[in-house]
CSV table of C-alpha atoms in Angstrom, one decimal:
chain,number,residue,atom,x,y,z
A,1,MET,CA,-16.4,-25.4,28.6
A,2,ARG,CA,-17.4,-23.1,25.8
A,3,PHE,CA,-16.9,-20.1,28.0
A,4,ARG,CA,-13.4,-21.3,28.8
A,5,THR,CA,-12.5,-21.6,25.1
A,6,VAL,CA,-13.8,-18.1,24.4
A,7,PHE,CA,-11.9,-16.8,27.5
A,8,ILE,CA,-8.6,-18.4,26.3
A,9,ALA,CA,-9.2,-17.0,22.8
A,10,ALA,CA,-9.7,-13.6,24.3
A,11,ILE,CA,-6.5,-13.8,26.2
A,12,LEU,CA,-4.6,-15.0,23.1
A,13,ALA,CA,-6.0,-12.1,21.1
A,14,LEU,CA,-4.9,-9.7,23.8
A,15,GLY,CA,-1.5,-11.2,24.0
A,16,ALA,CA,-1.0,-10.9,20.3
A,17,GLY,CA,-1.9,-7.3,20.6
A,18,PHE,CA,-4.4,-7.1,17.8
A,19,ALA,CA,-8.0,-7.7,17.3
A,20,ALA,CA,-8.3,-10.8,15.2
A,21,ALA,CA,-11.6,-12.4,15.3
A,22,GLN,CA,-14.8,-11.3,17.1
A,23,GLU,CA,-15.2,-8.0,15.3
A,24,GLN,CA,-18.4,-6.1,15.5
A,25,ALA,CA,-20.0,-5.1,12.2
A,26,PHE,CA,-23.4,-3.9,11.0
A,27,THR,CA,-25.3,-4.7,7.8
A,28,ASN,CA,-25.2,-1.7,5.5
A,29,ARG,CA,-28.4,-2.8,3.7
A,30,SER,CA,-31.0,-5.4,4.0
A,31,THR,CA,-29.3,-8.7,3.3
A,32,GLU,CA,-29.6,-12.5,3.6
A,33,LEU,CA,-27.9,-14.7,6.1
A,34,LYS,CA,-27.0,-17.9,4.2
A,35,ASP,CA,-26.1,-21.3,5.5
A,36,LYS,CA,-23.2,-21.6,3.0
A,37,ALA,CA,-20.9,-19.1,1.3
A,38,THR,CA,-22.8,-19.1,-2.0
A,39,ALA,CA,-25.7,-17.1,-3.4
A,40,ASP,CA,-27.9,-20.2,-4.0
A,41,ALA,CA,-27.4,-21.5,-0.5
A,42,ARG,CA,-30.4,-21.8,1.9
A,43,THR,CA,-31.4,-18.4,3.5
A,44,LEU,CA,-31.4,-18.7,7.3
A,45,ALA,CA,-32.8,-15.2,7.9
A,46,THR,CA,-33.2,-11.8,6.3
A,47,LEU,CA,-31.2,-9.2,8.2
A,48,PRO,CA,-32.6,-5.6,8.0
A,49,GLU,CA,-30.2,-2.7,7.4
A,50,ASN,CA,-28.1,-1.8,10.6
A,51,THR,CA,-28.4,-5.3,12.1
A,52,GLY,CA,-25.4,-5.8,14.4
A,53,VAL,CA,-23.4,-8.9,13.7
A,54,LYS,CA,-20.4,-10.6,15.2
A,55,VAL,CA,-17.8,-11.3,12.6
A,56,LEU,CA,-16.3,-14.8,13.0
A,57,GLN,CA,-14.1,-14.8,9.9
A,58,ARG,CA,-13.5,-12.5,7.0
A,59,SER,CA,-12.7,-14.8,4.1
A,60,GLY,CA,-13.4,-14.1,0.5
A,61,ALA,CA,-16.6,-12.8,-1.0
A,62,TRP,CA,-18.6,-14.1,2.0
A,63,THR,CA,-18.0,-13.3,5.7
A,64,ARG,CA,-18.9,-15.8,8.4
A,65,VAL,CA,-21.0,-14.0,11.1
A,66,GLU,CA,-23.2,-14.7,14.0
A,67,ALA,CA,-26.5,-12.8,13.9
A,68,THR,CA,-29.8,-13.2,15.6
A,69,GLY,CA,-28.5,-16.2,17.4
A,70,GLN,CA,-27.4,-18.2,14.4
A,71,SER,CA,-24.2,-18.3,12.5
A,72,GLY,CA,-24.1,-18.1,8.7
A,73,PHE,CA,-22.6,-16.1,5.8
A,74,VAL,CA,-23.3,-12.7,4.4
A,75,ARG,CA,-21.8,-10.9,1.5
A,76,ALA,CA,-18.6,-9.1,2.4
A,77,PHE,CA,-19.8,-5.8,0.8
A,78,HIS,CA,-23.0,-5.9,2.8
A,79,LEU,CA,-21.1,-5.1,6.0
A,80,ARG,CA,-19.8,-1.9,7.4
A,81,PHE,CA,-17.2,-1.8,10.2
A,82,PRO,CA,-17.3,1.1,12.6
A,83,ALA,CA,-14.1,2.6,14.0
A,84,SER,CA,-13.6,0.8,17.3
A,85,VAL,CA,-12.8,4.0,19.1
A,86,GLU,CA,-15.7,6.5,19.6
A,87,ALA,CA,-14.0,9.8,18.9
A,88,SER,CA,-14.4,10.1,15.2
A,89,SER,CA,-11.9,12.0,13.0
A,90,GLY,CA,-12.9,15.1,11.1
A,91,SER,CA,-12.6,13.3,7.8
A,92,SER,CA,-15.4,10.8,8.4
A,93,GLY,CA,-18.0,13.5,7.4
A,94,GLY,CA,-16.8,13.0,3.9
A,95,SER,CA,-17.3,9.3,4.0
A,96,LEU,CA,-19.9,7.8,1.6
A,97,LEU,CA,-21.3,5.9,4.5
A,98,GLY,CA,-20.9,8.7,6.9
A,99,GLY,CA,-24.5,9.0,7.6
A,100,LEU,CA,-24.7,5.5,8.9
A,101,PHE,CA,-22.1,5.9,11.5
A,102,GLY,CA,-24.1,8.1,13.8
A,103,GLN,CA,-26.1,5.4,15.7
A,104,SER,CA,-23.5,2.8,16.0
A,105,LYS,CA,-22.2,2.2,19.5
A,106,PRO,CA,-18.9,0.5,19.1
A,107,LYS,CA,-18.2,-1.4,22.3
A,108,GLN,CA,-14.7,-2.4,22.2
A,109,ALA,CA,-12.6,0.7,22.6
A,110,THR,CA,-9.6,-1.1,22.0
A,111,MET,CA,-6.4,-2.2,22.8
A,112,ALA,CA,-5.3,-2.4,19.2
A,113,THR,CA,-5.1,1.2,18.4
A,114,THR,CA,-4.4,3.2,21.4
A,115,GLY,CA,-0.9,4.3,22.0
A,116,ILE,CA,0.6,3.2,18.7
A,117,ARG,CA,4.2,4.4,18.4
A,118,GLY,CA,4.2,4.9,14.7
A,119,LEU,CA,6.3,7.1,12.3
A,120,SER,CA,6.3,10.8,12.7
A,121,ALA,CA,7.5,13.6,10.4
A,122,GLU,CA,10.3,14.0,12.9
A,123,ASP,CA,11.4,10.4,12.5
A,124,PHE,CA,11.7,11.0,8.7
A,125,LYS,CA,13.4,14.3,9.1
A,126,ASN,CA,16.1,12.8,11.3
A,127,ALA,CA,16.6,9.6,9.4
A,128,ASN,CA,20.2,8.7,8.6
A,129,PRO,CA,20.2,6.5,5.5
A,130,ASP,CA,21.0,2.9,6.5
A,131,THR,CA,22.7,1.4,3.4
A,132,ALA,CA,23.7,-1.8,5.4
A,133,ALA,CA,20.1,-2.5,6.2
A,134,LEU,CA,19.2,-1.9,2.5
A,135,ALA,CA,21.8,-4.4,1.4
A,136,ARG,CA,20.5,-6.9,4.0
A,137,MET,CA,16.9,-6.3,2.7
A,138,GLN,CA,18.0,-6.8,-0.9
A,139,SER,CA,19.7,-10.1,0.0
A,140,TYR,CA,16.3,-11.5,0.7
A,141,ARG,CA,15.1,-11.0,-2.9
A,142,VAL,CA,13.9,-14.1,-4.6
A,143,ASP,CA,13.8,-14.9,-8.4
A,144,ASN,CA,10.7,-15.8,-10.4
A,145,ALA,CA,11.4,-19.5,-10.4
A,146,SER,CA,11.5,-19.6,-6.6
A,147,ALA,CA,8.4,-17.5,-6.4
A,148,GLU,CA,6.6,-19.9,-8.7
A,149,ARG,CA,7.5,-23.0,-6.7
A,150,PHE,CA,6.3,-21.2,-3.6
A,151,ALA,CA,3.0,-20.4,-5.4
A,152,ARG,CA,2.5,-24.0,-6.5
A,153,GLU,CA,2.9,-25.2,-2.9
A,154,ALA,CA,-0.3,-23.3,-2.0
A,155,LYS,CA,-2.0,-24.3,-5.2
A,156,LEU,CA,-1.9,-20.8,-6.6
A,157,ALA,CA,-2.3,-20.8,-10.3
A,158,SER,CA,-1.9,-17.8,-12.7
A,159,VAL,CA,-5.1,-16.5,-14.2
A,160,SER,CA,-5.5,-14.1,-17.1
A,161,ILE,CA,-7.6,-11.1,-16.1
A,162,ASN,CA,-7.8,-7.6,-17.6
A,163,TYR,CA,-7.4,-4.5,-15.5
A,164,LEU,CA,-10.7,-3.1,-14.3
A,165,MET,CA,-11.6,0.0,-16.3
A,166,GLU,CA,-11.7,3.4,-14.8
A,167,GLU,CA,-14.8,4.6,-16.7
A,168,ALA,CA,-17.2,2.9,-14.3
A,169,THR,CA,-15.5,4.5,-11.3
A,170,SER,CA,-16.1,8.0,-12.3
A,171,SER,CA,-19.4,7.6,-14.0
A,172,ARG,CA,-21.4,8.5,-10.9
A,173,GLY,CA,-19.5,11.7,-10.2
A,174,ARG,CA,-19.8,12.9,-13.8
A,175,ARG,CA,-23.4,12.3,-14.7
B,1,MET,CA,5.3,21.5,-23.6
B,2,ARG,CA,5.9,24.2,-21.0
B,3,ILE,CA,9.5,23.3,-20.9
B,4,SER,CA,10.2,23.4,-24.6
B,5,LEU,CA,8.7,26.9,-24.6
B,6,LEU,CA,11.0,27.9,-21.8
B,7,VAL,CA,14.0,26.5,-23.6
B,8,ALA,CA,12.9,28.4,-26.8
B,9,THR,CA,12.6,31.6,-24.8
B,10,LEU,CA,16.1,31.1,-23.3
B,11,ALA,CA,17.5,30.3,-26.7
B,12,PHE,CA,15.9,33.5,-28.0
B,13,ALA,CA,17.3,35.5,-25.1
B,14,VAL,CA,20.8,34.1,-25.8
B,15,SER,CA,20.7,34.9,-29.5
B,16,ALA,CA,19.2,38.3,-28.8
B,17,GLN,CA,21.9,39.1,-26.2
B,18,ALA,CA,24.3,40.7,-28.7
B,19,GLN,CA,21.7,43.3,-29.8
B,20,ILE,CA,20.1,44.2,-26.5
B,21,PRO,CA,22.4,46.2,-24.2
B,22,GLY,CA,20.5,45.3,-21.0
B,23,LEU,CA,21.4,41.7,-21.4
B,24,ARG,CA,25.1,42.2,-21.9
B,25,GLY,CA,26.0,41.0,-18.5
B,26,LEU,CA,24.5,37.6,-18.9
B,27,ASP,CA,26.6,34.6,-19.7
B,28,PRO,CA,25.0,32.7,-22.6
B,29,GLY,CA,26.6,29.5,-21.5
B,30,LYS,CA,25.0,29.7,-18.1
B,31,LEU,CA,21.6,30.4,-19.6
B,32,LEU,CA,21.9,27.3,-21.9
B,33,ASP,CA,23.0,25.3,-18.9
B,34,PHE,CA,19.9,26.3,-17.0
B,35,GLY,CA,17.7,25.4,-20.0
B,36,LYS,CA,19.4,22.0,-20.2
B,37,LYS,CA,18.7,21.3,-16.5
B,38,VAL,CA,15.1,22.2,-16.7
B,39,THR,CA,14.8,19.9,-19.7
B,40,GLU,CA,16.5,17.1,-17.8
B,41,ALA,CA,14.2,17.5,-14.8
B,42,SER,CA,11.3,16.3,-16.9
B,43,LYS,CA,13.2,13.7,-18.9
B,44,GLU,CA,12.3,10.1,-18.7
B,45,PHE,CA,14.3,8.4,-16.0
B,46,SER,CA,16.1,5.3,-17.2
B,47,GLN,CA,15.3,2.1,-15.2
B,48,GLU,CA,18.7,2.3,-13.5
B,49,GLU,CA,18.1,5.9,-12.5
B,50,GLU,CA,14.7,5.0,-11.1
B,51,ILE,CA,16.1,2.2,-9.1
B,52,GLN,CA,18.9,4.4,-7.6
B,53,LEU,CA,16.3,7.0,-6.6
B,54,GLY,CA,14.2,4.3,-4.9
B,55,ASN,CA,17.2,2.8,-3.2
B,56,GLY,CA,17.9,6.2,-1.6
B,57,LEU,CA,14.3,6.5,-0.4
B,58,ALA,CA,14.5,2.9,1.0
B,59,ALA,CA,17.8,3.5,2.8
B,60,GLY,CA,16.3,6.6,4.3
B,61,LEU,CA,13.2,4.8,5.5
B,62,LEU,CA,15.3,2.1,7.0
B,63,GLY,CA,17.1,4.8,8.9
B,64,ALA,CA,13.7,5.9,10.3
B,65,ALA,CA,12.5,2.4,11.1
B,66,PRO,CA,14.7,-0.7,11.3
B,67,LEU,CA,14.3,-3.8,9.1
B,68,HIS,CA,12.5,-6.6,10.9
B,69,LYS,CA,15.0,-9.2,12.1
B,70,ASN,CA,12.9,-12.2,11.2
B,71,GLU,CA,14.6,-13.5,8.1
B,72,GLN,CA,12.0,-16.2,7.4
B,73,LEU,CA,9.4,-13.4,7.4
B,74,GLN,CA,11.4,-11.3,5.0
B,75,ARG,CA,11.8,-14.1,2.6
B,76,TYR,CA,8.1,-15.0,2.8
B,77,VAL,CA,7.0,-11.5,2.0
B,78,ASN,CA,9.5,-11.4,-0.9
B,79,ARG,CA,8.1,-14.7,-2.3
B,80,VAL,CA,4.5,-13.4,-2.2
B,81,GLY,CA,5.5,-10.1,-3.6
B,82,ARG,CA,7.7,-11.4,-6.4
B,83,TRP,CA,4.9,-13.9,-7.5
B,84,ILE,CA,2.4,-11.0,-7.8
B,85,ALA,CA,4.9,-8.7,-9.5
B,86,ALA,CA,5.7,-11.4,-12.0
B,87,HIS,CA,2.1,-10.9,-13.2
B,88,SER,CA,2.6,-7.2,-13.9
B,89,GLU,CA,4.0,-5.3,-16.9
B,90,ARG,CA,7.2,-4.7,-15.1
B,91,ALA,CA,8.1,-8.2,-14.1
B,92,ASP,CA,11.7,-7.6,-15.0
B,93,LEU,CA,12.4,-5.1,-12.2
B,94,PRO,CA,14.7,-6.2,-9.4
B,95,TRP,CA,11.7,-6.4,-7.0
B,96,SER,CA,12.6,-6.2,-3.3
B,97,PHE,CA,10.1,-6.4,-0.4
B,98,GLY,CA,10.9,-5.5,3.2
B,99,VAL,CA,9.1,-5.6,6.5
B,100,ILE,CA,10.0,-2.7,8.8
B,101,GLU,CA,9.7,-3.1,12.5
B,102,ASN,CA,7.3,-0.3,13.5
B,103,GLU,CA,3.8,-0.1,14.9
B,104,THR,CA,2.6,2.2,12.3
B,105,ILE,CA,0.0,0.8,9.9
B,106,ASN,CA,1.3,1.4,6.4
B,107,ALA,CA,3.0,0.2,3.3
B,108,PHE,CA,5.2,2.2,0.9
B,109,ALA,CA,6.2,1.9,-2.7
B,110,MET,CA,9.4,3.3,-4.0
B,111,PRO,CA,10.4,3.9,-7.6
B,112,GLY,CA,12.3,1.0,-9.2
B,113,GLY,CA,10.5,-1.9,-7.4
B,114,THR,CA,11.0,-1.6,-3.7
B,115,VAL,CA,8.0,-2.1,-1.4
B,116,MET,CA,8.0,-1.9,2.3
B,117,ILE,CA,5.3,-3.0,4.7
B,118,SER,CA,5.2,-2.2,8.5
B,119,PHE,CA,4.9,-5.0,10.9
B,120,GLY,CA,2.1,-3.0,12.5
B,121,LEU,CA,0.1,-3.6,9.3
B,122,LEU,CA,1.3,-7.1,8.6
B,123,LYS,CA,0.2,-8.5,12.0
B,124,ARG,CA,-3.3,-7.1,11.5
B,125,LEU,CA,-3.8,-9.2,8.3
B,126,GLN,CA,-5.4,-12.6,8.5
B,127,SER,CA,-4.3,-14.4,5.3
B,128,GLU,CA,-1.9,-14.4,2.5
B,129,SER,CA,-4.6,-13.1,0.2
B,130,GLU,CA,-4.9,-10.0,2.4
B,131,LEU,CA,-1.1,-9.5,2.2
B,132,ALA,CA,-1.4,-10.1,-1.6
B,133,GLY,CA,-3.9,-7.3,-1.7
B,134,VAL,CA,-1.6,-4.8,0.1
B,135,LEU,CA,1.5,-5.8,-2.0
B,136,GLY,CA,-0.6,-5.7,-5.2
B,137,HIS,CA,-1.6,-2.1,-4.4
B,138,GLU,CA,2.0,-1.1,-3.9
B,139,ILE,CA,3.2,-3.0,-7.0
B,140,ALA,CA,0.5,-1.1,-9.0
B,141,HIS,CA,2.0,2.2,-7.8
B,142,VAL,CA,5.4,1.1,-9.1
B,143,VAL,CA,4.1,-0.2,-12.4
B,144,GLN,CA,2.3,3.1,-13.0
B,145,LYS,CA,5.3,5.1,-11.7
B,146,HIS,CA,3.0,7.1,-9.5
B,147,GLN,CA,5.7,8.1,-7.0
B,148,LEU,CA,8.3,8.7,-9.8
B,149,LYS,CA,5.9,11.1,-11.6
B,150,ALA,CA,5.2,13.0,-8.4
B,151,ILE,CA,8.9,13.5,-7.9
B,152,GLN,CA,9.4,14.5,-11.5
B,153,SER,CA,6.5,17.0,-11.4
B,154,GLY,CA,8.9,19.5,-9.9
B,155,ALA,CA,7.1,19.9,-6.6
B,156,TRP,CA,10.0,18.1,-5.0
B,157,GLY,CA,12.8,20.2,-6.3
B,158,ASP,CA,15.2,19.9,-9.1
B,159,VAL,CA,15.9,16.3,-9.7
B,160,ALA,CA,18.2,17.2,-12.5
B,161,THR,CA,20.9,18.3,-10.1
B,162,ALA,CA,21.0,14.8,-8.7
B,163,VAL,CA,22.4,13.0,-11.6
B,164,GLY,CA,24.6,9.9,-11.7
B,165,THR,CA,23.9,6.3,-10.9
B,166,GLU,CA,27.5,5.5,-10.1
B,167,VAL,CA,27.8,4.4,-6.5
B,168,VAL,CA,30.5,6.5,-4.7
B,169,ASP,CA,31.3,7.7,-1.2
B,170,GLN,CA,29.2,10.7,-0.4
B,171,ARG,CA,29.7,12.9,2.6
B,172,LEU,CA,26.4,13.9,4.1
B,173,ALA,CA,26.2,17.6,4.6
B,174,ARG,CA,22.9,17.7,6.4
B,175,THR,CA,22.8,18.9,10.0
B,176,GLY,CA,22.8,16.0,12.4
B,177,ALA,CA,24.6,13.7,10.0
B,178,ALA,CA,27.5,16.0,9.1
B,179,GLY,CA,30.5,14.1,8.2
B,180,GLN,CA,28.8,10.7,7.8
B,181,VAL,CA,30.0,8.9,4.7
B,182,VAL,CA,27.7,6.6,2.8
B,183,ARG,CA,28.2,4.7,-0.4
B,184,MET,CA,25.5,6.0,-2.7
B,185,SER,CA,24.9,7.5,-6.1
B,186,GLY,CA,23.8,11.1,-6.7
B,187,LEU,CA,20.3,9.9,-7.3
B,188,GLY,CA,20.4,7.8,-4.2
B,189,GLN,CA,21.2,10.9,-2.2
B,190,LYS,CA,18.3,12.7,-3.8
B,191,GLY,CA,16.1,9.8,-2.7
B,192,VAL,CA,17.3,10.3,0.9
B,193,GLU,CA,16.6,14.0,0.6
B,194,LEU,CA,13.1,13.3,-0.5
B,195,LEU,CA,12.6,11.0,2.4
B,196,THR,CA,13.8,13.4,5.0
B,197,ASN,CA,11.7,16.2,3.4
B,198,GLY,CA,8.6,14.0,4.1
B,199,PHE,CA,7.9,12.6,0.6
B,200,LEU,CA,6.3,9.5,2.1
B,201,LEU,CA,4.1,11.5,4.3
B,202,LYS,CA,2.5,13.4,1.4
B,203,PRO,CA,-0.6,11.9,-0.2
B,204,LEU,CA,-0.7,11.1,-3.9
B,205,ASP,CA,-3.8,12.3,-5.9
B,206,ARG,CA,-6.8,10.3,-4.7
B,207,SER,CA,-7.5,9.1,-8.2
B,208,LEU,CA,-4.1,7.4,-8.2
B,209,GLU,CA,-4.9,5.6,-5.0
B,210,TYR,CA,-8.2,4.3,-6.5
B,211,GLU,CA,-6.3,3.2,-9.6
B,212,ALA,CA,-3.8,1.3,-7.5
B,213,ASP,CA,-6.6,-0.3,-5.6
B,214,ARG,CA,-8.3,-1.6,-8.8
B,215,MET,CA,-5.0,-2.7,-10.4
B,216,GLY,CA,-3.6,-4.3,-7.2
B,217,ILE,CA,-6.7,-6.4,-6.8
B,218,VAL,CA,-6.4,-7.6,-10.4
B,219,LEU,CA,-2.6,-8.3,-10.0
B,220,ALA,CA,-3.3,-10.4,-6.8
B,221,ALA,CA,-6.1,-12.2,-8.6
B,222,ARG,CA,-3.9,-12.9,-11.6
B,223,ALA,CA,-1.5,-14.6,-9.2
B,224,GLY,CA,-4.3,-16.8,-8.0
B,225,TYR,CA,-5.2,-15.0,-4.8
B,226,ASP,CA,-8.8,-14.3,-3.7
B,227,PRO,CA,-9.5,-10.7,-4.9
B,228,TYR,CA,-11.6,-10.1,-1.7
B,229,GLY,CA,-8.4,-10.2,0.3
B,230,PHE,CA,-7.9,-6.5,-0.2
B,231,VAL,CA,-11.5,-5.8,0.7
B,232,GLY,CA,-10.8,-7.5,4.0
B,233,VAL,CA,-7.8,-5.3,4.6
B,234,LEU,CA,-9.9,-2.2,4.0
B,235,GLN,CA,-12.5,-3.5,6.4
B,236,MET,CA,-9.8,-3.9,9.0
B,237,LEU,CA,-8.6,-0.4,8.3
B,238,ALA,CA,-12.1,1.0,8.7
B,239,GLN,CA,-12.0,-0.1,12.3
B,240,VAL,CA,-8.7,1.7,13.1
B,241,LYS,CA,-8.8,5.1,14.7
B,242,GLU,CA,-5.4,6.4,13.7
B,243,THR,CA,-3.5,9.5,14.8
B,244,ASP,CA,-0.1,8.5,13.5
B,245,GLU,CA,1.5,11.0,11.1
B,246,GLY,CA,3.1,8.1,9.2
B,247,GLY,CA,0.0,6.0,9.0
B,248,ILE,CA,-2.0,4.9,6.0
B,249,LEU,CA,-5.0,7.0,6.8
B,250,ALA,CA,-3.0,10.2,6.8
B,251,THR,CA,-2.2,9.7,3.1
B,252,HIS,CA,-5.1,7.7,1.7
B,253,PRO,CA,-8.9,8.2,1.1
B,254,SER,CA,-11.0,6.7,4.0
B,255,ALA,CA,-11.4,2.9,4.0
B,256,ALA,CA,-15.2,3.3,3.7
B,257,GLU,CA,-14.7,5.4,0.5
B,258,ARG,CA,-12.3,2.9,-1.0
B,259,ILE,CA,-14.6,-0.1,-0.2
B,260,ALA,CA,-17.5,1.8,-1.8
B,261,GLU,CA,-15.4,2.3,-5.0
B,262,LEU,CA,-14.3,-1.3,-5.1
B,263,GLU,CA,-17.9,-2.6,-4.8
B,264,LYS,CA,-18.4,-1.3,-8.4
B,265,PHE,CA,-15.8,-3.7,-9.7
B,266,VAL,CA,-14.9,-6.5,-7.4
B,267,PRO,CA,-18.1,-8.5,-7.6
B,268,ALA,CA,-17.2,-9.1,-11.2
B,269,LEU,CA,-14.2,-11.0,-10.0
B,270,GLU,CA,-16.1,-13.3,-7.6
B,271,LYS,CA,-15.4,-16.3,-9.7
B,272,TYR,CA,-11.8,-16.0,-8.8
B,273,ALA,CA,-12.5,-16.0,-5.0
B,274,GLY,CA,-11.5,-18.9,-2.8
B,275,GLN,CA,-7.7,-19.0,-2.4
B,276,THR,CA,-7.2,-17.1,0.8
B,277,VAL,CA,-4.1,-19.2,1.9
B,278,GLU,CA,-4.4,-18.8,5.7
B,279,ALA,CA,-2.4,-21.6,7.2
B,280,ARG,CA,0.9,-20.7,5.7
B,281,PHE,CA,0.4,-17.0,6.6
B,282,ARG,CA,-0.4,-17.8,10.2
B,283,ASN,CA,2.7,-20.1,10.5
B,284,THR,CA,4.9,-17.3,9.2
B,285,VAL,CA,3.5,-14.0,10.6
B,286,LYS,CA,3.7,-14.3,14.3
């Protein structure tokens, strides 16, 4: 029964053409697996760095995962996500987490990313401006009042928050 | 600074012309004209001029990738985007959001308040808060005029020759489109030219991307969205092996680097976490 559900989910994911759930990730430091998505929740296990986990849902500050046979929550920032295709690009050497990527064995070489027909320089070069499409796009504009109603429907409330200051960002590089 | 020096030099050359025989052939009027153009290139764009330039870029992009046909989806993205933009310092811009039908994974900000997201990126998101993170990042670029400043820096040619916000019939001279007539202002045409010259394929300075990441997360959080939505987007991007010239990884720092930068700030916003808004997103983005 459970197998069948998983199987159907897999088919659905394939059909949709993108990898939704069931992502593979690794802990990027030693971290606790909690039974709820809060810091003071019960600790189910301590996961050492580089523990492979199955991501069930990325959602907010905590990510629901399955690890060492149990499901629970770990902090979102305590996970790293390897590229799902083995061949790594030249730029990954400059990555801050680059050193950690070596031993991962990403298993799903995946459907999602191979053969993407994206945008090329040629597409841009040959583009003829489409002013009719622009006018159609602009006809979908909404005003502030309509956006506010829409926000209220999802219980989204305005909060006053200051921008995050840059100083902290560059401190490591400068000192 | 550099420009006023140049203008001063030109003015000197013009006034000195009468005394120096070698300069006799020069037309002082032309010299002044040139000085004026250089000055105009660096002048502040009016909001209307900024909008026209962005419209040209957007019309060009829509010529490269069609607008997605799902009207419900287009309105949905406009509502999310407008709500976030209303929490920015440029809430009064005529914000316009569009989904392009293309498998590339990317989103683009144009001067004047136009933001486009590819369906290839949209369908990989899992909640409205993740969409809010993407749109917040692009809105931050517009608020800070990052693209506009890149255009004005001079690296993209003389913007001063493309003056005029009046929308008129323009005959395209470019090869391949010769003879096609579009209704567009002079600045709109400049926008198209920027697009075809690959403006959207060229990266901005990395520090501007990090700035847009930080600002975008705050804008989304001000609008009530979970600030971790954008972290989720970057974690999704970390898994993508991309070879597409028009893709996000061609023009941005790596997802892992961006996540590492954000870890310095985002935990301070944890008290605003919670509103991911998944059901409405799933019902609309199919």
